Tab-separated table of C-alpha atoms in Angstrom:
chain	number	residue	atom	x	y	z
A	269	GLN	CA	52.075	146.281	162.651
A	270	LYS	CA	55.676	145.292	162.029
A	271	GLU	CA	56.458	141.615	162.401
A	272	VAL	CA	59.152	142.232	165.021
A	273	GLU	CA	59.426	145.393	167.069
A	274	GLN	CA	62.370	146.495	169.136
A	275	ASP	CA	63.208	149.792	170.780
A	276	PRO	CA	66.169	151.188	168.788
A	277	GLY	CA	67.575	153.081	171.756
A	278	PRO	CA	70.183	154.291	172.299
A	279	LEU	CA	70.205	152.838	175.774
A	280	SER	CA	72.924	154.099	178.106
A	281	VAL	CA	73.662	152.433	181.431
A	282	PRO	CA	76.494	152.644	183.970
A	283	GLU	CA	78.969	149.830	184.244
A	284	GLY	CA	77.699	147.051	186.500
A	285	ALA	CA	74.023	147.717	185.787
A	286	ILE	CA	71.541	145.069	184.759
A	287	VAL	CA	70.409	145.622	181.187
A	288	SER	CA	67.042	144.534	179.863
A	289	LEU	CA	66.512	144.337	176.112
A	290	ASN	CA	63.162	143.371	174.646
A	291	CYS	CA	61.357	142.479	171.459
A	292	THR	CA	57.721	141.919	170.660
A	293	TYR	CA	56.430	140.017	167.677
A	294	SER	CA	53.164	139.392	165.942
A	295	ASN	CA	53.508	135.942	164.346
A	296	SER	CA	52.563	133.276	166.882
A	297	ALA	CA	54.106	130.609	164.638
A	298	PHE	CA	57.645	131.616	165.558
A	299	GLN	CA	59.344	128.845	167.499
A	300	TYR	CA	63.012	129.751	167.514
A	301	PHE	CA	64.315	132.915	169.123
A	302	MET	CA	67.795	134.318	168.965
A	303	TRP	CA	69.773	137.277	170.190
A	304	TYR	CA	72.704	138.613	168.239
A	305	ARG	CA	75.305	141.178	169.229
A	306	GLN	CA	76.761	143.378	166.535
A	307	TYR	CA	79.748	145.620	167.024
A	308	SER	CA	80.182	148.537	164.684
A	309	ARG	CA	81.192	147.462	161.179
A	310	LYS	CA	81.158	143.773	162.109
A	311	GLY	CA	78.821	140.905	161.356
A	312	PRO	CA	76.280	139.854	164.019
A	313	GLU	CA	77.465	137.316	166.581
A	314	LEU	CA	75.020	134.750	167.958
A	315	LEU	CA	74.637	135.213	171.713
A	316	MET	CA	71.661	133.173	172.747
A	317	TYR	CA	69.360	130.692	171.080
A	318	THR	CA	66.070	129.515	172.587
A	319	TYR	CA	63.425	127.137	171.393
A	320	SER	CA	59.829	127.874	172.400
A	321	SER	CA	59.042	129.406	175.784
A	322	GLY	CA	61.247	129.509	178.840
A	323	ASN	CA	64.530	130.840	180.121
A	324	LYS	CA	68.087	130.147	179.124
A	325	GLU	CA	71.167	131.347	180.953
A	326	ASP	CA	74.739	131.613	179.725
A	327	GLY	CA	77.174	133.424	181.981
A	328	ARG	CA	76.008	137.013	182.394
A	329	PHE	CA	73.300	136.612	179.767
A	330	THR	CA	69.752	135.351	180.295
A	331	ALA	CA	67.218	134.978	177.499
A	332	GLN	CA	63.517	134.736	178.222
A	333	VAL	CA	60.709	133.825	175.867
A	334	ASP	CA	57.040	134.342	176.688
A	335	LYS	CA	55.123	132.992	173.720
A	336	SER	CA	51.757	133.759	175.288
A	337	SER	CA	52.651	137.441	175.308
A	338	LYS	CA	54.772	137.263	172.137
A	339	TYR	CA	57.584	138.882	174.051
A	340	ILE	CA	61.248	138.014	174.373
A	341	SER	CA	63.929	139.508	176.565
A	342	LEU	CA	67.677	139.486	176.972
A	343	PHE	CA	69.132	140.376	180.354
A	344	ILE	CA	72.768	141.293	180.829
A	345	ARG	CA	74.057	141.199	184.396
A	346	ASP	CA	77.085	143.165	185.602
A	347	SER	CA	77.261	145.010	182.297
A	348	GLN	CA	80.689	145.958	180.997
A	349	PRO	CA	81.837	148.643	178.559
A	350	SER	CA	82.713	145.810	176.180
A	351	ASP	CA	78.998	144.986	176.036
A	352	SER	CA	78.429	148.245	174.170
A	353	ALA	CA	77.020	147.169	170.828
A	354	THR	CA	73.790	146.808	168.907
A	355	TYR	CA	71.658	143.874	169.995
A	356	LEU	CA	69.388	142.268	167.438
A	357	CYS	CA	66.601	139.867	168.214
A	358	ALA	CA	65.703	137.331	165.562
A	359	MET	CA	63.101	134.642	165.230
A	360	SER	CA	61.968	131.960	162.832
A	361	PHE	CA	59.897	128.864	162.456
A	362	TYR	CA	61.534	125.679	161.301
A	363	GLY	CA	62.948	125.811	157.825
A	364	GLN	CA	61.954	129.401	157.221
A	365	ASN	CA	63.885	132.623	156.963
A	366	PHE	CA	64.854	134.584	160.003
A	367	VAL	CA	63.088	137.808	160.848
A	368	PHE	CA	65.174	140.408	162.622
A	369	GLY	CA	64.269	143.255	164.879
A	370	PRO	CA	65.783	146.655	164.045
A	371	GLY	CA	68.291	146.365	166.892
A	372	THR	CA	68.872	148.263	170.129
A	373	ARG	CA	72.050	150.289	170.532
A	374	LEU	CA	73.497	149.825	173.999
A	375	SER	CA	76.203	151.933	175.599
A	376	VAL	CA	77.708	150.853	178.906
A	377	LEU	CA	79.516	153.768	180.471
A	378	PRO	CA	82.612	153.172	182.599
B	182	GLY	CA	79.825	128.189	167.532
B	183	ALA	CA	80.144	127.521	163.849
B	184	VAL	CA	82.425	129.776	161.818
B	185	VAL	CA	81.433	131.647	158.702
B	186	SER	CA	84.166	133.467	156.849
B	187	GLN	CA	83.405	136.322	154.472
B	188	HIS	CA	85.906	137.848	152.106
B	189	PRO	CA	86.887	140.563	151.424
B	190	SER	CA	86.081	142.586	154.528
B	191	ARG	CA	86.436	145.832	152.654
B	192	VAL	CA	86.490	146.692	148.967
B	193	ILE	CA	86.526	149.872	146.952
B	194	CYS	CA	85.649	149.700	143.278
B	195	LYS	CA	84.926	152.031	140.405
B	196	SER	CA	81.449	152.590	139.029
B	197	GLY	CA	80.581	150.116	136.323
B	198	THR	CA	82.829	147.344	137.548
B	199	SER	CA	81.777	144.104	139.224
B	200	VAL	CA	82.689	142.906	142.681
B	201	LYS	CA	82.543	139.367	144.040
B	202	ILE	CA	82.048	138.617	147.730
B	203	GLU	CA	82.660	135.131	149.081
B	204	CYS	CA	80.972	133.473	152.020
B	205	ARG	CA	82.382	130.220	153.368
B	206	SER	CA	81.230	127.953	156.147
B	207	LEU	CA	84.504	126.721	157.617
B	208	ASP	CA	83.544	123.884	159.920
B	209	PHE	CA	80.109	122.818	158.777
B	210	GLN	CA	78.126	122.246	155.622
B	211	ALA	CA	75.463	124.791	154.813
B	212	THR	CA	72.733	123.926	152.360
B	213	THR	CA	71.263	127.368	152.879
B	214	MET	CA	73.043	130.708	153.033
B	215	PHE	CA	71.532	134.139	153.305
B	216	TRP	CA	72.711	137.456	151.951
B	217	TYR	CA	71.846	140.674	153.762
B	218	ARG	CA	72.436	144.308	153.207
B	219	GLN	CA	72.728	146.687	156.108
B	220	PHE	CA	72.534	150.452	155.987
B	221	PRO	CA	74.090	152.598	158.733
B	222	LYS	CA	72.252	152.247	162.033
B	223	LYS	CA	69.648	150.024	160.402
B	224	SER	CA	68.830	146.386	160.775
B	225	LEU	CA	69.587	143.639	158.329
B	226	MET	CA	67.672	143.577	155.079
B	227	LEU	CA	67.426	140.127	153.548
B	228	MET	CA	68.380	140.241	149.883
B	229	ALA	CA	68.240	136.596	148.892
B	230	THR	CA	68.340	133.030	150.090
B	231	SER	CA	70.985	130.880	148.488
B	232	ASN	CA	70.447	127.145	148.214
B	233	GLU	CA	73.236	124.793	147.241
B	234	GLY	CA	72.817	123.483	143.718
B	235	SER	CA	69.790	125.582	142.830
B	236	LYS	CA	68.861	129.127	141.950
B	237	ALA	CA	68.736	131.707	144.684
B	238	THR	CA	65.442	133.088	145.902
B	239	TYR	CA	65.426	136.874	145.835
B	240	GLU	CA	63.384	139.141	148.031
B	241	GLN	CA	60.972	141.553	146.450
B	242	GLY	CA	62.707	144.610	145.071
B	243	VAL	CA	66.140	143.005	144.792
B	244	GLU	CA	67.440	142.855	141.215
B	245	LYS	CA	68.633	139.330	140.539
B	246	ASP	CA	70.555	140.404	137.432
B	247	LYS	CA	72.462	142.943	139.455
B	248	PHE	CA	73.151	140.823	142.509
B	249	LEU	CA	74.254	137.455	141.167
B	250	ILE	CA	74.362	134.660	143.696
B	251	ASN	CA	76.064	131.335	143.196
B	252	HIS	CA	76.017	128.521	145.733
B	253	ALA	CA	78.122	125.900	144.031
B	254	SER	CA	79.083	123.841	147.063
B	255	LEU	CA	77.948	123.134	150.598
B	256	THR	CA	80.572	125.490	151.978
B	257	LEU	CA	80.688	128.385	149.531
B	258	SER	CA	78.254	130.996	148.297
B	259	THR	CA	79.228	134.072	146.314
B	260	LEU	CA	77.506	137.384	145.731
B	261	THR	CA	78.568	139.377	142.694
B	262	VAL	CA	77.503	142.983	142.461
B	263	THR	CA	77.496	143.706	138.737
B	264	SER	CA	77.918	147.107	137.126
B	265	ALA	CA	78.255	148.679	140.534
B	266	HIS	CA	76.895	152.156	141.205
B	267	PRO	CA	77.623	154.448	144.160
B	268	GLU	CA	74.177	153.658	145.582
B	269	ASP	CA	75.285	150.039	145.901
B	270	SER	CA	77.764	151.150	148.541
B	271	SER	CA	76.736	149.351	151.704
B	272	PHE	CA	77.615	146.700	154.248
B	273	TYR	CA	76.877	143.225	152.907
B	274	ILE	CA	76.645	140.291	155.307
B	275	CYS	CA	76.166	136.608	154.679
B	276	SER	CA	74.934	133.976	157.074
B	277	ALA	CA	74.746	130.222	156.949
B	278	ARG	CA	72.290	127.880	158.567
B	279	LEU	CA	73.566	124.771	160.257
B	280	GLN	CA	72.585	121.844	158.099
B	281	GLU	CA	71.659	119.599	160.972
B	282	SER	CA	69.370	121.827	163.014
B	283	GLY	CA	68.177	124.196	160.345
B	284	THR	CA	67.468	126.792	162.996
B	285	GLU	CA	70.622	128.549	164.117
B	286	ALA	CA	72.342	130.931	161.756
B	287	PHE	CA	75.879	132.222	161.955
B	288	PHE	CA	77.128	135.342	160.304
B	289	GLY	CA	80.208	136.303	158.383
B	290	GLN	CA	82.218	139.362	159.297
B	291	GLY	CA	80.567	141.469	156.629
B	292	THR	CA	81.950	143.281	153.580
B	293	ARG	CA	82.065	147.041	153.357
B	294	LEU	CA	81.598	147.949	149.691
B	295	THR	CA	82.354	151.453	148.515
B	296	VAL	CA	81.686	152.321	144.894
B	297	VAL	CA	83.403	155.474	143.688
């Protein structure tokens, strides 16, 4: 079993849709969970950062962590064409290296 | 968020030459920087962890004599690809961990290396 699993997509949605992106993981020791957005040929950009379980909201983005299920989600409300990118989940435990999911390619169609 | 600057963004070099890529944390001090390689439509592959003032820790399968990493200050780490071959052509990305929290990481813009 891979340490972090993520559906690679591509995921295509119409503009204005709610997007749900997910990752599952196997190491229960992970405490820090992040979502990155990566546009083509650019470095990843940190979108959301969450410690332990719970929800975090920032504008149109909501991150959820369910440690009991080892499952994290990123929701994008009112999706825009500019949201079209690859979304990477990442996780770590304090002081250790980050482990990334393979990324989900999202296309928001106008 | 914190800013990490990577330079150059794109470089083309001849086989057998060496190329240096710089990674700078602009508004924070980073005791730890990471170097990744990314193939098209693939996720990030960690190459090495760079610690200020000490030797880098390389991941299994990464040749330390080929990918030289120097982290001479709290704001600068460099990756030198030595004796480059066409198969070294890739997208190289650095990231830096915030010194205070040790948990969030911010990425540079990436460097597209093409070896001809």
